[in-house]
GROMACS .gro file of C-alpha atoms in nm:
model
  443
    1MET     CA    1   1.757   1.235   2.230
    2LEU     CA    2   1.471   1.429   2.076
    3LYS     CA    3   1.360   1.320   1.734
    4ARG     CA    4   1.244   1.555   1.465
    5PRO     CA    5   0.871   1.635   1.454
    6TYR     CA    6   0.829   1.490   1.104
    7GLN     CA    7   0.881   1.139   1.245
    8TYR     CA    8   0.585   1.177   1.478
    9ILE     CA    9   0.383   1.347   1.206
   10ARG     CA   10   0.454   1.062   0.964
   11LYS     CA   11   0.367   0.793   1.220
   12THR     CA   12   0.047   0.971   1.318
   13TYR     CA   13  -0.048   1.024   0.955
   14LEU     CA   14  -0.009   0.655   0.868
   15ALA     CA   15  -0.191   0.545   1.183
   16LEU     CA   16  -0.484   0.773   1.096
   17THR     CA   17  -0.505   0.706   0.722
   18ASN     CA   18  -0.488   0.330   0.781
   19SER     CA   19  -0.782   0.345   1.019
   20ILE     CA   20  -1.143   0.301   0.909
   21ILE     CA   21  -1.247   0.601   1.124
   22PHE     CA   22  -1.017   0.855   0.953
   23ILE     CA   23  -1.248   0.998   0.685
   24PRO     CA   24  -1.568   0.946   0.894
   25SER     CA   25  -1.413   1.157   1.171
   26LEU     CA   26  -1.332   1.440   0.930
   27MET     CA   27  -1.682   1.427   0.783
   28ALA     CA   28  -1.837   1.430   1.131
   29ILE     CA   29  -1.642   1.744   1.220
   30PHE     CA   30  -1.748   1.902   0.891
   31SER     CA   31  -2.115   1.819   0.955
   32ILE     CA   32  -2.103   1.987   1.297
   33GLY     CA   33  -1.954   2.298   1.143
   34LEU     CA   34  -2.210   2.290   0.861
   35SER     CA   35  -2.501   2.268   1.105
   36VAL     CA   36  -2.373   2.573   1.296
   37PHE     CA   37  -2.328   2.763   0.972
   38MET     CA   38  -2.672   2.670   0.836
   39MET     CA   39  -2.852   2.779   1.153
   40SER     CA   40  -2.672   3.111   1.149
   41PHE     CA   41  -2.756   3.143   0.779
   42GLU     CA   42  -3.129   3.094   0.843
   43ASP     CA   43  -3.199   3.461   0.915
   44SER     CA   44  -3.015   3.604   0.615
   45GLU     CA   45  -3.190   3.766   0.317
   46LEU     CA   46  -3.050   3.502   0.079
   47SER     CA   47  -3.195   3.228   0.299
   48THR     CA   48  -3.539   3.396   0.284
   49LYS     CA   49  -3.529   3.404  -0.097
   50ILE     CA   50  -3.425   3.038  -0.113
   51LYS     CA   51  -3.710   2.941   0.119
   52GLU     CA   52  -3.958   3.118  -0.106
   53ASN     CA   53  -3.847   2.904  -0.401
   54LEU     CA   54  -3.839   2.583  -0.197
   55ASP     CA   55  -4.163   2.635  -0.010
   56PHE     CA   56  -4.307   2.305  -0.139
   57ALA     CA   57  -4.018   2.104   0.016
   58LEU     CA   58  -3.994   2.276   0.356
   59VAL     CA   59  -4.147   2.131   0.670
   60THR     CA   60  -4.403   2.328   0.869
   61GLY     CA   61  -4.467   2.285   1.240
   62ALA     CA   62  -4.226   2.174   1.510
   63ASP     CA   63  -4.379   1.826   1.536
   64ASN     CA   64  -4.339   1.760   1.164
   65ALA     CA   65  -3.979   1.881   1.176
   66ARG     CA   66  -3.893   1.658   1.472
   67PHE     CA   67  -4.070   1.361   1.312
   68ALA     CA   68  -3.874   1.396   0.984
   69LEU     CA   69  -3.539   1.433   1.159
   70ASN     CA   70  -3.609   1.145   1.400
   71ALA     CA   71  -3.705   0.922   1.108
   72PHE     CA   72  -3.378   0.993   0.929
   73ILE     CA   73  -3.170   0.951   1.243
   74GLY     CA   74  -3.328   0.615   1.332
   75GLY     CA   75  -3.310   0.484   0.977
   76ILE     CA   76  -2.949   0.590   0.920
   77ILE     CA   77  -2.837   0.440   1.251
   78SER     CA   78  -2.983   0.108   1.132
   79LEU     CA   79  -2.800   0.142   0.799
   80MET     CA   80  -2.478   0.229   0.981
   81VAL     CA   81  -2.498  -0.080   1.203
   82PHE     CA   82  -2.567  -0.297   0.898
   83ASN     CA   83  -2.274  -0.147   0.707
   84PHE     CA   84  -2.031  -0.197   0.994
   85SER     CA   85  -2.148  -0.558   1.023
   86MET     CA   86  -2.087  -0.611   0.652
   87VAL     CA   87  -1.739  -0.460   0.677
   88MET     CA   88  -1.653  -0.698   0.962
   89VAL     CA   89  -1.774  -0.993   0.754
   90VAL     CA   90  -1.558  -0.881   0.462
   91LEU     CA   91  -1.254  -0.840   0.687
   92ASN     CA   92  -1.302  -1.186   0.834
   93GLN     CA   93  -1.338  -1.341   0.489
   94ALA     CA   94  -1.035  -1.155   0.355
   95ALA     CA   95  -0.822  -1.269   0.649
   96THR     CA   96  -0.943  -1.629   0.624
   97ALA     CA   97  -0.948  -1.682   0.248
   98PHE     CA   98  -0.656  -1.464   0.139
   99SER     CA   99  -0.419  -1.329   0.405
  100PRO     CA  100  -0.453  -1.130   0.728
  101ARG     CA  101  -0.209  -0.880   0.574
  102VAL     CA  102  -0.469  -0.762   0.322
  103VAL     CA  103  -0.703  -0.647   0.600
  104PRO     CA  104  -0.545  -0.297   0.631
  105GLY     CA  105  -0.594  -0.250   0.257
  106VAL     CA  106  -0.963  -0.330   0.287
  107LEU     CA  107  -0.999  -0.105   0.591
  108THR     CA  108  -0.849   0.190   0.406
  109ASN     CA  109  -1.090   0.159   0.114
  110LYS     CA  110  -1.196   0.521   0.073
  111SER     CA  111  -1.545   0.437  -0.053
  112TYR     CA  112  -1.632   0.255   0.271
  113GLN     CA  113  -1.504   0.543   0.479
  114ILE     CA  114  -1.698   0.800   0.277
  115VAL     CA  115  -2.022   0.603   0.313
  116LEU     CA  116  -1.978   0.560   0.687
  117GLY     CA  117  -1.872   0.923   0.720
  118THR     CA  118  -2.186   1.039   0.541
  119TYR     CA  119  -2.400   0.834   0.779
  120LEU     CA  120  -2.222   0.965   1.088
  121GLY     CA  121  -2.225   1.323   0.962
  122THR     CA  122  -2.595   1.310   0.879
  123ILE     CA  123  -2.681   1.174   1.223
  124LEU     CA  124  -2.484   1.445   1.403
  125TYR     CA  125  -2.623   1.716   1.175
  126CYS     CA  126  -2.982   1.610   1.239
  127LEU     CA  127  -2.926   1.578   1.614
  128LEU     CA  128  -2.798   1.934   1.636
  129LEU     CA  129  -3.103   2.054   1.444
  130ILE     CA  130  -3.348   1.874   1.675
  131VAL     CA  131  -3.210   2.039   1.987
  132ASN     CA  132  -3.251   2.380   1.822
  133ILE     CA  133  -3.620   2.337   1.739
  134GLY     CA  134  -3.828   2.499   2.009
  135LYS     CA  135  -4.014   2.798   2.139
  136THR     CA  136  -3.866   3.146   2.146
  137GLU     CA  137  -3.998   3.486   2.248
  138GLU     CA  138  -4.107   3.540   1.888
  139GLY     CA  139  -4.279   3.201   1.855
  140ILE     CA  140  -4.165   2.852   1.753
  141TYR     CA  141  -3.823   2.848   1.586
  142ILE     CA  142  -3.795   2.600   1.297
  143PRO     CA  143  -3.472   2.609   1.091
  144GLN     CA  144  -3.656   2.509   0.773
  145LEU     CA  145  -3.366   2.544   0.528
  146SER     CA  146  -3.130   2.358   0.760
  147ILE     CA  147  -3.384   2.079   0.794
  148PHE     CA  148  -3.418   2.064   0.416
  149VAL     CA  149  -3.039   2.021   0.385
  150GLY     CA  150  -3.055   1.747   0.651
  151MET     CA  151  -3.325   1.568   0.451
  152CYS     CA  152  -3.104   1.592   0.141
  153PHE     CA  153  -2.823   1.427   0.338
  154GLY     CA  154  -3.067   1.158   0.446
  155VAL     CA  155  -3.163   1.084   0.086
  156LEU     CA  156  -2.794   1.083  -0.007
  157SER     CA  157  -2.734   0.827   0.267
  158LEU     CA  158  -2.996   0.598   0.113
  159VAL     CA  159  -2.830   0.630  -0.228
  160LEU     CA  160  -2.490   0.554  -0.077
  161PHE     CA  161  -2.636   0.250   0.095
  162ILE     CA  162  -2.720   0.104  -0.246
  163TYR     CA  163  -2.368   0.188  -0.364
  164PHE     CA  164  -2.222   0.029  -0.051
  165ILE     CA  165  -2.401  -0.300  -0.116
  166HIS     CA  166  -2.264  -0.300  -0.471
  167SER     CA  167  -1.913  -0.210  -0.355
  168ILE     CA  168  -1.900  -0.461  -0.068
  169SER     CA  169  -2.011  -0.741  -0.301
  170ARG     CA  170  -1.720  -0.658  -0.531
  171SER     CA  171  -1.462  -0.625  -0.257
  172VAL     CA  172  -1.501  -0.988  -0.148
  173GLN     CA  173  -1.399  -1.101  -0.495
  174VAL     CA  174  -1.042  -1.224  -0.495
  175ASP     CA  175  -0.965  -1.061  -0.830
  176ASN     CA  176  -1.041  -0.717  -0.689
  177ILE     CA  177  -0.831  -0.776  -0.378
  178ILE     CA  178  -0.537  -0.893  -0.589
  179LEU     CA  179  -0.575  -0.590  -0.817
  180MET     CA  180  -0.589  -0.355  -0.517
  181VAL     CA  181  -0.266  -0.495  -0.371
  182TYR     CA  182  -0.097  -0.493  -0.712
  183ASN     CA  183  -0.187  -0.129  -0.785
  184LYS     CA  184  -0.057  -0.008  -0.448
  185THR     CA  185   0.262  -0.211  -0.483
  186PHE     CA  186   0.329  -0.105  -0.842
  187ASN     CA  187   0.266   0.263  -0.765
  188GLU     CA  188   0.496   0.255  -0.464
  189LEU     CA  189   0.771   0.090  -0.669
  190LYS     CA  190   0.747   0.358  -0.937
  191SER     CA  191   0.730   0.647  -0.691
  192LYS     CA  192   1.094   0.633  -0.584
  193LYS     CA  193   1.274   0.948  -0.705
  194VAL     CA  194   1.620   0.803  -0.743
  195SER     CA  195   1.908   0.993  -0.910
  196LYS     CA  196   2.062   0.676  -1.056
  197TYR     CA  197   2.121   0.306  -0.992
  198GLN     CA  198   2.460   0.143  -0.939
  199ASP     CA  199   2.577  -0.215  -0.940
  200TYR     CA  200   2.547  -0.388  -0.604
  201GLN     CA  201   2.893  -0.540  -0.595
  202SER     CA  202   3.078  -0.223  -0.699
  203VAL     CA  203   2.903  -0.024  -0.426
  204PHE     CA  204   2.966  -0.294  -0.165
  205ASN     CA  205   3.336  -0.297  -0.254
  206LYS     CA  206   3.347   0.084  -0.232
  207VAL     CA  207   3.197   0.103   0.118
  208SER     CA  208   3.359  -0.209   0.266
  209ASP     CA  209   3.610  -0.010   0.476
  210TRP     CA  210   3.380   0.279   0.568
  211HIS     CA  211   3.298   0.358   0.931
  212THR     CA  212   2.988   0.186   1.069
  213ILE     CA  213   2.706   0.367   1.251
  214ILE     CA  214   2.477   0.156   1.467
  215SER     CA  215   2.102   0.198   1.504
  216ASN     CA  216   1.950   0.370   1.806
  217GLN     CA  217   1.602   0.228   1.735
  218SER     CA  218   1.433  -0.107   1.687
  219GLY     CA  219   1.146  -0.198   1.456
  220TYR     CA  220   1.066  -0.219   1.086
  221PHE     CA  221   1.270   0.025   0.882
  222ARG     CA  222   1.013   0.246   0.713
  223GLU     CA  223   1.208   0.526   0.556
  224CYS     CA  224   1.476   0.786   0.593
  225ASN     CA  225   1.447   1.153   0.510
  226ARG     CA  226   1.664   1.126   0.199
  227LYS     CA  227   1.657   1.495   0.109
  228LYS     CA  228   1.771   1.591   0.457
  229LEU     CA  229   2.041   1.321   0.462
  230VAL     CA  230   2.178   1.448   0.131
  231LYS     CA  231   2.187   1.803   0.272
  232LEU     CA  232   2.362   1.685   0.588
  233ALA     CA  233   2.613   1.483   0.385
  234LYS     CA  234   2.690   1.788   0.173
  235LYS     CA  235   2.709   2.012   0.480
  236TYR     CA  236   2.964   1.786   0.651
  237ASP     CA  237   3.130   1.678   0.322
  238ILE     CA  238   3.065   1.308   0.377
  239GLU     CA  239   2.906   1.017   0.191
  240LEU     CA  240   2.653   0.778   0.345
  241PHE     CA  241   2.554   0.421   0.269
  242VAL     CA  242   2.236   0.275   0.422
  243ASN     CA  243   2.301  -0.099   0.442
  244LEU     CA  244   1.944  -0.192   0.531
  245GLU     CA  245   1.657  -0.254   0.291
  246GLU     CA  246   1.323  -0.083   0.347
  247GLY     CA  247   1.088  -0.308   0.540
  248SER     CA  248   1.370  -0.499   0.711
  249PHE     CA  249   1.355  -0.551   1.086
  250MET     CA  250   1.624  -0.366   1.281
  251VAL     CA  251   1.748  -0.436   1.633
  252ILE     CA  252   1.890  -0.150   1.836
  253GLY     CA  253   2.270  -0.156   1.853
  254THR     CA  254   2.322  -0.327   1.514
  255PRO     CA  255   2.480  -0.168   1.200
  256LEU     CA  256   2.245   0.069   1.017
  257LEU     CA  257   2.464   0.273   0.782
  258LYS     CA  258   2.821   0.356   0.689
  259VAL     CA  259   3.003   0.684   0.643
  260ASN     CA  260   3.316   0.737   0.436
  261LYS     CA  261   3.506   0.910   0.717
  262GLU     CA  262   3.489   0.934   1.092
  263ILE     CA  263   3.256   1.201   1.229
  264SER     CA  264   3.164   1.328   1.573
  265GLN     CA  265   2.889   1.171   1.783
  266GLU     CA  266   2.688   1.492   1.755
  267LYS     CA  267   2.680   1.458   1.377
  268VAL     CA  268   2.594   1.088   1.408
  269ASP     CA  269   2.298   1.171   1.630
  270GLU     CA  270   2.179   1.433   1.382
  271ILE     CA  271   2.193   1.176   1.101
  272LEU     CA  272   2.015   0.906   1.302
  273GLU     CA  273   1.727   1.145   1.370
  274GLU     CA  274   1.631   1.119   1.002
  275PHE     CA  275   1.551   0.745   1.022
  276VAL     CA  276   1.201   0.621   1.100
  277PHE     CA  277   1.108   0.278   1.236
  278TYR     CA  278   0.751   0.155   1.285
  279ASP     CA  279   0.583  -0.140   1.452
  280ASN     CA  280   0.361  -0.213   1.150
  281GLU     CA  281   0.411  -0.251   0.775
  282TYR     CA  282   0.242  -0.044   0.504
  283ILE     CA  283   0.253  -0.094   0.126
  284GLN     CA  284   0.272   0.282   0.069
  285ASP     CA  285   0.609   0.282   0.247
  286ASN     CA  286   0.751  -0.043   0.113
  287TYR     CA  287   0.663  -0.217  -0.213
  288VAL     CA  288   0.825  -0.540  -0.087
  289TYR     CA  289   0.542  -0.571   0.163
  290GLY     CA  290   0.297  -0.571  -0.128
  291ILE     CA  291   0.489  -0.850  -0.302
  292LYS     CA  292   0.475  -1.043   0.025
  293GLN     CA  293   0.096  -1.004   0.032
  294LEU     CA  294   0.060  -1.131  -0.325
  295SER     CA  295   0.281  -1.428  -0.245
  296GLU     CA  296   0.072  -1.513   0.062
  297ILE     CA  297  -0.252  -1.488  -0.137
  298ALA     CA  298  -0.114  -1.731  -0.396
  299THR     CA  299   0.018  -1.967  -0.128
  300LYS     CA  300  -0.312  -1.962   0.061
  301ALA     CA  301  -0.500  -2.034  -0.264
  302LEU     CA  302  -0.285  -2.343  -0.320
  303SER     CA  303  -0.340  -2.479   0.033
  304PRO     CA  304  -0.545  -2.801   0.057
  305GLY     CA  305  -0.824  -2.622   0.244
  306ILE     CA  306  -0.889  -2.375  -0.041
  307ASN     CA  307  -0.738  -2.544  -0.350
  308ASP     CA  308  -0.784  -2.256  -0.593
  309PRO     CA  309  -0.493  -2.271  -0.842
  310GLU     CA  310  -0.656  -2.018  -1.076
  311THR     CA  311  -0.620  -1.751  -0.807
  312ALA     CA  312  -0.253  -1.844  -0.767
  313ILE     CA  313  -0.202  -1.815  -1.143
  314ARG     CA  314  -0.364  -1.471  -1.151
  315THR     CA  315  -0.147  -1.357  -0.862
  316ILE     CA  316   0.167  -1.482  -1.038
  317ASN     CA  317   0.068  -1.278  -1.345
  318TYR     CA  318   0.061  -0.958  -1.141
  319MET     CA  319   0.385  -1.047  -0.963
  320THR     CA  320   0.541  -1.082  -1.309
  321LEU     CA  321   0.453  -0.721  -1.391
  322ILE     CA  322   0.604  -0.603  -1.063
  323PHE     CA  323   0.926  -0.801  -1.120
  324ILE     CA  324   0.964  -0.655  -1.469
  325GLU     CA  325   0.926  -0.306  -1.324
  326LYS     CA  326   1.176  -0.392  -1.051
  327ALA     CA  327   1.425  -0.509  -1.317
  328LEU     CA  328   1.421  -0.156  -1.459
  329ARG     CA  329   1.526  -0.028  -1.115
  330GLU     CA  330   1.783  -0.292  -1.036
  331GLY     CA  331   2.079  -0.177  -0.832
  332VAL     CA  332   2.166   0.035  -0.530
  333TYR     CA  333   1.962   0.356  -0.508
  334CYS     CA  334   2.179   0.667  -0.541
  335TYR     CA  335   2.082   1.020  -0.436
  336ALA     CA  336   2.288   1.318  -0.550
  337ASP     CA  337   2.314   1.676  -0.431
  338LYS     CA  338   2.259   1.984  -0.649
  339GLU     CA  339   2.613   1.951  -0.789
  340GLU     CA  340   2.524   1.596  -0.908
  341LYS     CA  341   2.764   1.438  -0.660
  342ILE     CA  342   2.627   1.121  -0.503
  343ARG     CA  343   2.596   1.170  -0.131
  344LEU     CA  344   2.366   0.883  -0.032
  345TRP     CA  345   2.356   0.517  -0.135
  346GLU     CA  346   2.068   0.298  -0.019
  347GLU     CA  347   2.073  -0.080  -0.034
  348THR     CA  348   1.769  -0.248  -0.190
  349TYR     CA  349   1.653  -0.603  -0.246
  350PRO     CA  350   1.805  -0.748  -0.565
  351LEU     CA  351   1.550  -0.885  -0.812
  352TYR     CA  352   1.676  -1.240  -0.774
  353ASP     CA  353   1.642  -1.229  -0.395
  354LEU     CA  354   1.284  -1.099  -0.424
  355MET     CA  355   1.190  -1.366  -0.675
  356TYR     CA  356   1.348  -1.648  -0.478
  357ARG     CA  357   1.202  -1.536  -0.146
  358TYR     CA  358   0.844  -1.490  -0.261
  359ILE     CA  359   0.820  -1.753  -0.533
  360SER     CA  360   0.959  -2.033  -0.315
  361PRO     CA  361   0.638  -2.076  -0.109
  362ILE     CA  362   0.431  -2.086  -0.428
  363LEU     CA  363   0.674  -2.337  -0.575
  364TYR     CA  364   0.650  -2.560  -0.270
  365TYR     CA  365   0.269  -2.566  -0.250
  366GLY     CA  366   0.207  -2.572  -0.625
  367LYS     CA  367   0.477  -2.812  -0.740
  368ALA     CA  368   0.222  -3.080  -0.826
  369ASP     CA  369   0.001  -2.845  -1.033
  370VAL     CA  370   0.132  -2.833  -1.388
  371MET     CA  371  -0.057  -2.511  -1.473
  372VAL     CA  372   0.089  -2.323  -1.177
  373MET     CA  373   0.437  -2.448  -1.264
  374ASP     CA  374   0.394  -2.349  -1.625
  375ARG     CA  375   0.296  -2.000  -1.513
  376LEU     CA  376   0.611  -1.974  -1.299
  377PHE     CA  377   0.824  -2.073  -1.597
  378SER     CA  378   0.631  -1.823  -1.809
  379MET     CA  379   0.708  -1.553  -1.553
  380VAL     CA  380   1.079  -1.602  -1.619
  381GLU     CA  381   1.014  -1.620  -1.994
  382PHE     CA  382   0.844  -1.280  -1.984
  383LEU     CA  383   1.135  -1.134  -1.789
  384LEU     CA  384   1.384  -1.264  -2.044
  385SER     CA  385   1.183  -1.162  -2.350
  386ALA     CA  386   1.070  -0.813  -2.238
  387LYS     CA  387   1.257  -0.548  -2.439
  388ARG     CA  388   1.266  -0.315  -2.141
  389THR     CA  389   1.470  -0.562  -1.934
  390LYS     CA  390   1.742  -0.626  -2.193
  391GLY     CA  391   2.082  -0.600  -2.027
  392LYS     CA  392   1.930  -0.546  -1.681
  393LEU     CA  393   1.905  -0.910  -1.569
  394ASP     CA  394   2.164  -1.132  -1.407
  395ILE     CA  395   2.117  -1.426  -1.643
  396ALA     CA  396   2.326  -1.661  -1.429
  397LYS     CA  397   2.096  -1.610  -1.130
  398ILE     CA  398   1.785  -1.635  -1.346
  399ASN     CA  399   1.917  -1.967  -1.478
  400ALA     CA  400   1.981  -2.083  -1.120
  401LEU     CA  401   1.621  -2.000  -1.034
  402LEU     CA  402   1.497  -2.203  -1.331
  403LEU     CA  403   1.709  -2.498  -1.222
  404GLU     CA  404   1.550  -2.467  -0.877
  405PHE     CA  405   1.206  -2.487  -1.040
  406GLN     CA  406   1.312  -2.787  -1.244
  407SER     CA  407   1.459  -2.986  -0.954
  408THR     CA  408   1.166  -2.912  -0.720
  409ILE     CA  409   0.892  -3.036  -0.952
  410GLU     CA  410   1.089  -3.316  -1.122
  411GLY     CA  411   0.936  -3.592  -0.912
  412ASN     CA  412   0.584  -3.446  -0.901
  413ILE     CA  413   0.491  -3.455  -1.269
  414LYS     CA  414   0.479  -3.731  -1.522
  415GLY     CA  415   0.373  -3.826  -1.873
  416GLU     CA  416   0.204  -3.554  -2.074
  417GLN     CA  417   0.266  -3.301  -1.799
  418LYS     CA  418   0.639  -3.314  -1.874
  419ASN     CA  419   0.574  -3.262  -2.243
  420TYR     CA  420   0.354  -2.963  -2.162
  421LEU     CA  421   0.625  -2.795  -1.954
  422ASN     CA  422   0.895  -2.883  -2.206
  423LYS     CA  423   0.718  -2.664  -2.463
  424THR     CA  424   0.774  -2.365  -2.237
  425LEU     CA  425   1.132  -2.470  -2.168
  426VAL     CA  426   1.204  -2.470  -2.542
  427ARG     CA  427   1.116  -2.101  -2.561
  428ILE     CA  428   1.312  -2.024  -2.243
  429ASN     CA  429   1.624  -2.202  -2.371
  430LEU     CA  430   1.611  -2.001  -2.693
  431LEU     CA  431   1.621  -1.685  -2.482
  432LEU     CA  432   1.903  -1.822  -2.263
  433SER     CA  433   2.120  -1.958  -2.544
  434PRO     CA  434   2.293  -1.624  -2.631
  435SER     CA  435   2.425  -1.616  -2.272
  436GLY     CA  436   2.541  -1.978  -2.282
  437PHE     CA  437   2.286  -2.117  -2.037
  438GLN     CA  438   2.034  -2.400  -2.080
  439VAL     CA  439   1.769  -2.563  -1.863
  440PRO     CA  440   1.741  -2.943  -1.889
  441PHE     CA  441   1.414  -3.079  -2.027
  442PHE     CA  442   1.189  -3.309  -1.827
  443GLU     CA  443   1.244  -3.669  -1.933
   0.00000   0.00000   0.00000
């Protein structure tokens, strides 16, 4: 069965944009085109006037021209090798100290790609100029204005080298890596254009007896073409429920979605064409992957080999902001047609499941650190006290999570540590009391 072109376009786009050679390749192509344009522009009247005003900066003589271009090419190649070496060092440190999953985020840093692209473009530009310097029937041809532009690119490369050193020194700082992952995750979470949200249980009860459609692909579920699915559902007068969260791994032949009435296999195939599965995970397709990265950074920081609880605390702070934003979008995603009739429901991770899944590793490794535990309790306190989350939380599950915290760390703290955590529990219990829940104090 042929799949729609947009699937291949989307896969190719992500593969390219998540590669360190994406922008450098575009800039290299641009530099080749610019060199061709500049050499054809050399004989124009405008070029002659510009040369008259820039006479002091133009090279004279073929040997001088070749010497200047060779100097820039050799120097920039050295800078390029050094920069690539520095990028590899940063990637190795990021994978070792934080998590291998943050490596794609570092690779896609646009500033690195622009710097390397400028180097590569300048080298290609100057090489094309060198081969065009030579004797002609009218004498020695020297593209003076083109060489001047190449020298400007060479100077720009030196300036960008200084910027690169500054940028690479910042990128190895854990705070910047955490902030990068947080920003991508938060932006992806907010980018979903959902018509409305509905309660999980009510939707599950509604679709329990619907017809099941199995997957014809395997891999990580990246996305479905929601607009097209809504149009298809309206066209065939059906309703669809995707019972698979984004980022989940799917095995071919297992249930993927449900439809409210039986439809032909031809229609099923048309619907399945709108689902995309990939072999890799990207934050820009799935915010849950970003939460996973933050959790791994915090867990790695708490490992005995690194022992950096302050990094874990900072990561928990950013996870708190993401969980609060997720609470505002709690429920099954609903997509309606132009007549405001819901045609597509899409299952998502409930807030409690996300918190339990990605806080549990931090809880296990940090259960003996009172400051880390206090920050986890404070995370829940912020969720309960935030005005924006009023009425959007399942207090019973939040209380169950707090009890999990309490039982896990009970035997790992003592003395004044218990008193310290009890101060936070006092505030939490005040927030829980209207709902009839309480968390026992440490004794």
